[in-house]
Amino acid sequence: MKSCSFFRRFVLAGALALCGVSAAQGRINVVTLPGRDSVQLTIYNSADLTLVKETRHLTFRKGLNRLEFSWANTLIDPTSVEFRALSHADEVEVLDVRFPPRVTNTLEWQIQSEWSGEVEVEIRFFTSGITWSADYVAEVNRPEKLMELAGSVRINNQSGEDYENAQVRLVVGTIRLVESISQLAQAGRPGGSKAVAEEAPMAMPAPPAGPSARGGRAAGALMMADGLAAAKPKEIIKQGLSEYFLYTVEGRDTIPTGWAKRMPSFKGSAVPITSYYKYERERWGDQVMRYYRFKNNRDSKLGNEPLPDGQVAAFRIVGDDKSYALVGRTAVKYIPINEEVDLELGNDQEVQVKPALMNWEKTDLRFDNEGNVKGWTVRETWQVEIQNSKEIEVVLDVRRSFSGDWSLKTEVAYDRVDASKIKFVRPLKAREKQVFTYAVTTHHGVNATR
Amino acid sequence: MKRMMIIGILALTLFPSARLHARVKLVALPERARMVLSLNNPSATLVEEERVLPLQKGVNQVDFSWRGVNIDPNSIQVRVLNHPEEVQLLNTSYPPNENALVWAFSSPEAREERMRITYLLNGLTREIVYKAVAEPTEKNLTLRNYLRLRNDSGEDLAEAEIGIGYGAQFKKTIAHEEVMELLSERIENLPVKKVLTWDAGQQPWDPEYEKQTVGIPLSYVIKNDQASKLGTHTLLPGKARIFLKTKEIADDTSAKPGEGVAFTGEDWVALTPVGRELKMFIGQSRDVKVTQRKVKEDRTNLRRNLANQEVVWDTDEIYKIEIENFKKTAIDLVIVEHVAGYWKMVENSHPEQFKKKDAFTFEYHLNLPAESTGAKKTVVSYNLNRFNVQGNEPKDF
């Protein structure tokens, strides 16, 4: 697509010998409007930031060339705009960049060229307003042993600018920004000129100014036309990049401003899962929380890439016709390769944990010289009734916390989570009920030895 | 506002230019072939509707839009049913400022394809309603379990297959703003246990000091298991109304008396998974009288500090509970007692009926004979000791 942006003007001042004319005076120029040859969007999900890279072919004359680059109703960070010659790089030099007074959203490059003729140039800048997010659909089979996990990426363009036939790259990872791109964009020019920002506020480009105002679906038709070219879902190529992961969407895409687009990213079939339940009174009170536990690794038919954080909709197949029951919707954290994941699906009252203190004894009193109690020991016997009322097998993780100088006796297996917490992990068959006990002795006052 | 949900196949050949005003669109409108409402999840209504879409060879745009219907746009999904390996979803586009999305499907040939569209629909509220009619003996009842639907979704749901995950599946039409009650289950002759519960922590101990007759809470207890003709699914929360069969007095003394019912009370049913008991508190009985008194309270093994303050002691306590049943039938009564701290039972008149619930609670499960009053009254007594009492004993956990 070679047409120039509707909003952005890229102006090559024609009369190069007129370099003596000031920028302010030179606002009336004879110009050519070179079109974009290519555009690439690198969209970050941890910040409202997209790196836009576009290439154009410009014709330079020998000597001083003035290039004006302006943008309006977009969210471009003026401090980020860069120019680079891709061809004849040794012969084309940027002398300076000027932001003309009393003009917002415009800059001008003074370029010295030793070459006369066509030069391929690259313009790079940051914009806000384009975001992407991941989402997942988890479809589990009736016994809740296997899952099909389908991931998608959704790109949302509210930047005010149409990016047509763009190569789209998505970055998974957390980057640091000391100033937000949208705030920098609002200033309209570097240096945080508040006066300018106040004069020309542009928090977000007004939607009517975008293509939607030109008949929203017109842009949609554009997308459709774009979609017609491909008869299979676009592959999303994933590659590691330092602490980040880069997803490159196959081919080119058009995402007009105001529109969002969702594309399949991956699908893992027959992913083994465990229907895992957790009980920890300190975290959730008496509620038992439900999870689908799986690993993002090759053995689990996944593990090709880290899974970006996003929303998950989990369904269980309940009918022979593959009809769904909604299990829950949840957010999932970023999942590195080989990580074990617990998809939290909320409280499930069909699995119950009832800990009951069955016996409490206070013994071994010790007195100080005044006759007051200075040490005692408490022995507690707890009975934990666990019940699975579901028609599927589950694994239940019961966590108990203690404090002080405590010791535990029990016939059942447990793991120590930390100095003050243990967990009993108990598989439960369908409709199974179990009862187990443990005794905890806590030494208080001078009876405590640790 | 006209309510509608539209799915259309866009005729793309009508778009010669990308900049064409695309609100002018020609679409084929396939009818719904099937609609399923899944109410399994208590907080969401999942709709699965099937439509047969005529696809062209190549890429097809399917436009799904709605107006006046409260659909969660982030929940919309589509599944290809006939040829899921061949017909592929390429992408989904979301136009600005519209309740709509556009799916791009690729098809290797022109064919009709059945699609299942899944989404969450707001505004379809449901209640579970239980109605029970107990036999005069109060040992059995007939339980009817209704699903009450109210459709405020904005959409007339025609010929919808409605399921709540158990019981009957329905195929009904429920119009916008219509309320419908459907019988999901009917269980005859379901065993029920009638229990009175007198809790020493809640009821007055000595009725003589009360201005009004003390009522003892009355509950029906049903176990959600197969022995009780249940046990196939979780009983969902809802209101239960309990009626009791009565014999009506005929006007004509020679006529056979008819059967009627009397309302005996109602309660909210808690969610009751399989294997657990459902207890419905439906009223009070005033034909059973419980009098509890502490007849001994001695402090022993008293230990004082140098300032002569009492620091630690033990106790020796005796309690006596007298129970009279004025009814002409026997009845089950549970007495609940609470004891804080470290204690041991020394003597107990009803060890068979004694049940320790936890460290600080025990119960007597008694069956009171009919008309057990006066000299025939039931007397329970127990003697317990508390140890190392400091006045700060725990009473719950």
PDB file of C-alpha atoms in Angstrom, chain A residues 1 3 6 137 139 154 158 162 164 207 211-212 214-225 227-234 253 257-264 281 313 315 317-318 321-329 349-352 355-365 367 369-373 376 382 387-389 431 433, chain B residues 10 12 15 17-23 25 34 36 38 40-41 44 46 48 50 59-61 63 72-77 79 88-98 100-102 106 116 118 120 231-234 271 273-276 303-307 309 311-312 341-344 356-360 387-390 392-394 397:
ATOM      1  CA  MET A   1       0.000   0.000   0.000  1.00  0.00           C
ATOM      2  CA  SER A   3      -0.977   5.703  -0.159  1.00  0.00           C
ATOM      3  CA  PHE A   6      -4.829  10.177   6.081  1.00  0.00           C
ATOM      4  CA  VAL A 137     -10.276 -20.960  25.547  1.00  0.00           C
ATOM      5  CA  GLU A 139     -12.132 -26.945  26.662  1.00  0.00           C
ATOM      6  CA  ARG A 154      -6.238  -9.594  19.982  1.00  0.00           C
ATOM      7  CA  GLN A 158      -7.259   3.236  19.102  1.00  0.00           C
ATOM      8  CA  ASP A 162      -4.798   3.416  10.167  1.00  0.00           C
ATOM      9  CA  GLU A 164      -2.515  -0.606   6.393  1.00  0.00           C
ATOM     10  CA  PRO A 207     -13.043   8.612  17.141  1.00  0.00           C
ATOM     11  CA  PRO A 211     -11.910   6.053   9.617  1.00  0.00           C
ATOM     12  CA  SER A 212     -14.958   5.069  11.609  1.00  0.00           C
ATOM     13  CA  ARG A 214     -15.635   7.730   7.224  1.00  0.00           C
ATOM     14  CA  GLY A 215     -18.066   4.905   7.552  1.00  0.00           C
ATOM     15  CA  GLY A 216     -16.553   2.439   9.989  1.00  0.00           C
ATOM     16  CA  ARG A 217     -17.274  -0.577   7.899  1.00  0.00           C
ATOM     17  CA  ALA A 218     -15.341   0.915   5.029  1.00  0.00           C
ATOM     18  CA  ALA A 219     -12.266   0.163   6.987  1.00  0.00           C
ATOM     19  CA  GLY A 220     -13.840  -3.136   7.786  1.00  0.00           C
ATOM     20  CA  ALA A 221     -14.177  -3.873   4.151  1.00  0.00           C
ATOM     21  CA  LEU A 222     -10.532  -3.142   3.866  1.00  0.00           C
ATOM     22  CA  MET A 223      -9.806  -5.704   6.491  1.00  0.00           C
ATOM     23  CA  MET A 224     -12.035  -8.143   4.757  1.00  0.00           C
ATOM     24  CA  ALA A 225     -10.338  -7.635   1.483  1.00  0.00           C
ATOM     25  CA  GLY A 227      -8.597 -11.377   4.784  1.00  0.00           C
ATOM     26  CA  LEU A 228      -9.670 -12.686   1.410  1.00  0.00           C
ATOM     27  CA  ALA A 229      -6.092 -13.151   0.396  1.00  0.00           C
ATOM     28  CA  ALA A 230      -5.453 -15.803   3.019  1.00  0.00           C
ATOM     29  CA  ALA A 231      -7.273 -19.096   3.007  1.00  0.00           C
ATOM     30  CA  LYS A 232      -5.693 -20.424   6.171  1.00  0.00           C
ATOM     31  CA  PRO A 233      -5.196 -18.901   9.600  1.00  0.00           C
ATOM     32  CA  LYS A 234      -2.080 -16.824   9.783  1.00  0.00           C
ATOM     33  CA  ASP A 253      -2.533  -7.013   8.284  1.00  0.00           C
ATOM     34  CA  THR A 257      -8.208   2.813  14.007  1.00  0.00           C
ATOM     35  CA  GLY A 258     -11.185   1.967  16.161  1.00  0.00           C
ATOM     36  CA  TRP A 259     -11.054  -1.678  15.177  1.00  0.00           C
ATOM     37  CA  ALA A 260      -9.844  -4.722  17.002  1.00  0.00           C
ATOM     38  CA  LYS A 261      -8.786  -7.969  15.467  1.00  0.00           C
ATOM     39  CA  ARG A 262      -8.390 -11.372  17.045  1.00  0.00           C
ATOM     40  CA  MET A 263      -6.266 -14.088  15.533  1.00  0.00           C
ATOM     41  CA  PRO A 264      -5.599 -17.680  16.555  1.00  0.00           C
ATOM     42  CA  ARG A 281      -8.463 -20.849  55.578  1.00  0.00           C
ATOM     43  CA  ALA A 313     -12.656 -18.997  29.478  1.00  0.00           C
ATOM     44  CA  PHE A 315     -15.662 -24.905  29.394  1.00  0.00           C
ATOM     45  CA  ILE A 317     -17.886 -30.724  27.523  1.00  0.00           C
ATOM     46  CA  VAL A 318     -21.040 -32.155  29.037  1.00  0.00           C
ATOM     47  CA  ASP A 321     -22.912 -33.369  20.993  1.00  0.00           C
ATOM     48  CA  LYS A 322     -19.952 -31.573  22.573  1.00  0.00           C
ATOM     49  CA  SER A 323     -22.178 -29.022  24.223  1.00  0.00           C
ATOM     50  CA  TYR A 324     -20.536 -26.847  26.826  1.00  0.00           C
ATOM     51  CA  ALA A 325     -21.001 -26.010  30.447  1.00  0.00           C
ATOM     52  CA  LEU A 326     -19.227 -22.890  31.579  1.00  0.00           C
ATOM     53  CA  VAL A 327     -16.709 -23.734  34.276  1.00  0.00           C
ATOM     54  CA  GLY A 328     -15.495 -20.198  34.786  1.00  0.00           C
ATOM     55  CA  ARG A 329     -13.583 -17.287  33.451  1.00  0.00           C
ATOM     56  CA  GLN A 349     -18.866 -26.073  46.895  1.00  0.00           C
ATOM     57  CA  GLU A 350     -18.953 -29.627  45.618  1.00  0.00           C
ATOM     58  CA  VAL A 351     -15.613 -30.220  47.262  1.00  0.00           C
ATOM     59  CA  GLN A 352     -15.689 -29.626  50.962  1.00  0.00           C
ATOM     60  CA  PRO A 355     -11.477 -29.090  59.862  1.00  0.00           C
ATOM     61  CA  ALA A 356     -12.721 -29.583  63.390  1.00  0.00           C
ATOM     62  CA  LEU A 357     -10.787 -29.143  66.582  1.00  0.00           C
ATOM     63  CA  MET A 358     -11.801 -32.285  68.429  1.00  0.00           C
ATOM     64  CA  ASN A 359      -9.757 -31.952  71.584  1.00  0.00           C
ATOM     65  CA  TRP A 360      -7.984 -29.105  73.338  1.00  0.00           C
ATOM     66  CA  GLU A 361      -5.799 -29.523  76.379  1.00  0.00           C
ATOM     67  CA  LYS A 362      -3.790 -27.020  78.329  1.00  0.00           C
ATOM     68  CA  THR A 363      -1.131 -28.744  80.415  1.00  0.00           C
ATOM     69  CA  ASP A 364       2.396 -28.456  81.822  1.00  0.00           C
ATOM     70  CA  LEU A 365       1.792 -25.198  83.639  1.00  0.00           C
ATOM     71  CA  PHE A 367       4.879 -20.640  87.445  1.00  0.00           C
ATOM     72  CA  ASN A 369       8.501 -16.784  91.549  1.00  0.00           C
ATOM     73  CA  GLU A 370       5.431 -14.577  91.974  1.00  0.00           C
ATOM     74  CA  GLY A 371       3.167 -17.545  91.404  1.00  0.00           C
ATOM     75  CA  ASN A 372       1.957 -16.398  87.996  1.00  0.00           C
ATOM     76  CA  VAL A 373       1.774 -18.692  85.001  1.00  0.00           C
ATOM     77  CA  TRP A 376       2.088 -23.776  79.343  1.00  0.00           C
ATOM     78  CA  TRP A 382      -7.819 -31.909  64.723  1.00  0.00           C
ATOM     79  CA  GLN A 387     -15.561 -34.754  50.742  1.00  0.00           C
ATOM     80  CA  ASN A 388     -15.712 -34.873  46.981  1.00  0.00           C
ATOM     81  CA  SER A 389     -19.322 -34.733  45.842  1.00  0.00           C
ATOM     82  CA  ARG A 431     -18.011 -39.066  45.553  1.00  0.00           C
ATOM     83  CA  LYS A 433     -15.223 -38.889  51.635  1.00  0.00           C
TER      84      LYS A 433
ATOM     85  CA  LEU B  10     -21.567 -10.740   3.890  1.00  0.00           C
ATOM     86  CA  LEU B  12     -18.047  -9.312  -0.332  1.00  0.00           C
ATOM     87  CA  PHE B  15     -17.122  -4.099  -2.135  1.00  0.00           C
ATOM     88  CA  SER B  17     -13.168  -0.511  -3.091  1.00  0.00           C
ATOM     89  CA  ALA B  18     -11.830  -0.505   0.367  1.00  0.00           C
ATOM     90  CA  ARG B  19     -13.100   3.007   0.909  1.00  0.00           C
ATOM     91  CA  LEU B  20     -16.637   2.148  -0.062  1.00  0.00           C
ATOM     92  CA  HIS B  21     -19.265   3.029   2.489  1.00  0.00           C
ATOM     93  CA  ALA B  22     -19.697  -0.409   3.879  1.00  0.00           C
ATOM     94  CA  ARG B  23     -22.909   0.107   5.833  1.00  0.00           C
ATOM     95  CA  LYS B  25     -24.176  -4.520   2.851  1.00  0.00           C
ATOM     96  CA  ARG B  34     -30.961 -25.002  17.349  1.00  0.00           C
ATOM     97  CA  VAL B  36     -29.407 -24.464  23.872  1.00  0.00           C
ATOM     98  CA  SER B  38     -27.071 -23.986  29.683  1.00  0.00           C
ATOM     99  CA  ASN B  40     -25.148 -25.193  34.834  1.00  0.00           C
ATOM    100  CA  ASN B  41     -23.118 -22.270  36.045  1.00  0.00           C
ATOM    101  CA  ALA B  44     -23.938 -17.145  34.012  1.00  0.00           C
ATOM    102  CA  LEU B  46     -24.423 -19.872  28.402  1.00  0.00           C
ATOM    103  CA  GLU B  48     -25.190 -22.183  22.303  1.00  0.00           C
ATOM    104  CA  GLU B  50     -26.486 -23.454  15.853  1.00  0.00           C
ATOM    105  CA  VAL B  59     -12.763 -16.774   2.475  1.00  0.00           C
ATOM    106  CA  ASN B  60     -16.215 -15.935   3.836  1.00  0.00           C
ATOM    107  CA  GLN B  61     -17.116 -13.083   6.125  1.00  0.00           C
ATOM    108  CA  ASP B  63     -21.171 -10.875  10.513  1.00  0.00           C
ATOM    109  CA  ASP B  72     -21.010 -10.243  26.766  1.00  0.00           C
ATOM    110  CA  PRO B  73     -18.998  -9.466  23.621  1.00  0.00           C
ATOM    111  CA  ASN B  74     -15.849 -11.002  25.026  1.00  0.00           C
ATOM    112  CA  SER B  75     -17.560 -14.330  25.486  1.00  0.00           C
ATOM    113  CA  ILE B  76     -18.555 -14.937  21.884  1.00  0.00           C
ATOM    114  CA  GLN B  77     -17.039 -17.985  20.271  1.00  0.00           C
ATOM    115  CA  ARG B  79     -17.203 -23.723  16.560  1.00  0.00           C
ATOM    116  CA  GLN B  88     -11.129 -22.717   9.498  1.00  0.00           C
ATOM    117  CA  LEU B  89     -11.626 -19.540  11.445  1.00  0.00           C
ATOM    118  CA  LEU B  90      -8.997 -17.127  10.182  1.00  0.00           C
ATOM    119  CA  ASN B  91      -9.643 -14.180  12.432  1.00  0.00           C
ATOM    120  CA  THR B  92     -12.267 -12.130  14.182  1.00  0.00           C
ATOM    121  CA  SER B  93     -12.636  -8.397  13.637  1.00  0.00           C
ATOM    122  CA  TYR B  94     -14.423  -6.004  15.941  1.00  0.00           C
ATOM    123  CA  PRO B  95     -15.786  -2.852  14.311  1.00  0.00           C
ATOM    124  CA  PRO B  96     -15.763   0.344  16.341  1.00  0.00           C
ATOM    125  CA  ASN B  97     -18.849   1.548  18.167  1.00  0.00           C
ATOM    126  CA  GLU B  98     -20.978  -1.427  17.195  1.00  0.00           C
ATOM    127  CA  ALA B 100     -20.921  -6.695  16.192  1.00  0.00           C
ATOM    128  CA  LEU B 101     -18.051  -8.812  15.070  1.00  0.00           C
ATOM    129  CA  VAL B 102     -16.979 -10.297  11.786  1.00  0.00           C
ATOM    130  CA  SER B 106     -11.996 -20.207   4.888  1.00  0.00           C
ATOM    131  CA  ARG B 116     -22.253 -23.404  16.903  1.00  0.00           C
ATOM    132  CA  THR B 118     -21.484 -19.696  22.075  1.00  0.00           C
ATOM    133  CA  LEU B 120     -22.927 -15.475  27.672  1.00  0.00           C
ATOM    134  CA  GLY B 231     -27.845 -38.442  45.255  1.00  0.00           C
ATOM    135  CA  THR B 232     -27.662 -37.791  41.544  1.00  0.00           C
ATOM    136  CA  HIS B 233     -26.811 -34.119  41.636  1.00  0.00           C
ATOM    137  CA  THR B 234     -26.162 -31.166  43.869  1.00  0.00           C
ATOM    138  CA  LEU B 271     -26.425 -25.693  48.217  1.00  0.00           C
ATOM    139  CA  PRO B 273     -23.847 -31.567  47.159  1.00  0.00           C
ATOM    140  CA  VAL B 274     -24.280 -35.314  46.947  1.00  0.00           C
ATOM    141  CA  GLY B 275     -23.617 -37.094  50.212  1.00  0.00           C
ATOM    142  CA  ARG B 276     -24.469 -34.176  52.444  1.00  0.00           C
ATOM    143  CA  ARG B 303      -3.684 -21.786  92.688  1.00  0.00           C
ATOM    144  CA  ARG B 304      -2.908 -18.235  93.821  1.00  0.00           C
ATOM    145  CA  ASN B 305       0.048 -15.947  93.227  1.00  0.00           C
ATOM    146  CA  LEU B 306       2.000 -14.129  95.912  1.00  0.00           C
ATOM    147  CA  ALA B 307      -0.506 -11.267  95.781  1.00  0.00           C
ATOM    148  CA  GLN B 309      -4.873 -13.473  93.380  1.00  0.00           C
ATOM    149  CA  VAL B 311      -4.400 -17.521  88.912  1.00  0.00           C
ATOM    150  CA  VAL B 312      -5.454 -21.009  87.878  1.00  0.00           C
ATOM    151  CA  GLY B 341     -11.396 -24.705  77.336  1.00  0.00           C
ATOM    152  CA  TYR B 342      -9.860 -27.933  78.533  1.00  0.00           C
ATOM    153  CA  TRP B 343     -12.450 -30.279  80.008  1.00  0.00           C
ATOM    154  CA  LYS B 344     -13.221 -33.933  80.527  1.00  0.00           C
ATOM    155  CA  LYS B 356     -18.808 -35.053  70.713  1.00  0.00           C
ATOM    156  CA  LYS B 357     -18.978 -32.619  67.818  1.00  0.00           C
ATOM    157  CA  ASP B 358     -15.744 -30.781  68.474  1.00  0.00           C
ATOM    158  CA  ALA B 359     -13.476 -29.729  71.329  1.00  0.00           C
ATOM    159  CA  PHE B 360     -16.014 -27.283  72.717  1.00  0.00           C
ATOM    160  CA  PHE B 387      -8.725 -27.997  84.083  1.00  0.00           C
ATOM    161  CA  ASN B 388      -6.209 -25.198  84.320  1.00  0.00           C
ATOM    162  CA  VAL B 389      -8.855 -22.532  83.965  1.00  0.00           C
ATOM    163  CA  GLN B 390      -7.490 -18.996  83.730  1.00  0.00           C
ATOM    164  CA  ASN B 392      -9.429 -16.857  78.932  1.00  0.00           C
ATOM    165  CA  GLU B 393     -10.392 -20.256  77.621  1.00  0.00           C
ATOM    166  CA  PRO B 394     -11.138 -20.686  73.901  1.00  0.00           C
ATOM    167  CA  PHE B 397     -11.882 -22.404  66.603  1.00  0.00           C
TER     168      PHE B 397
END
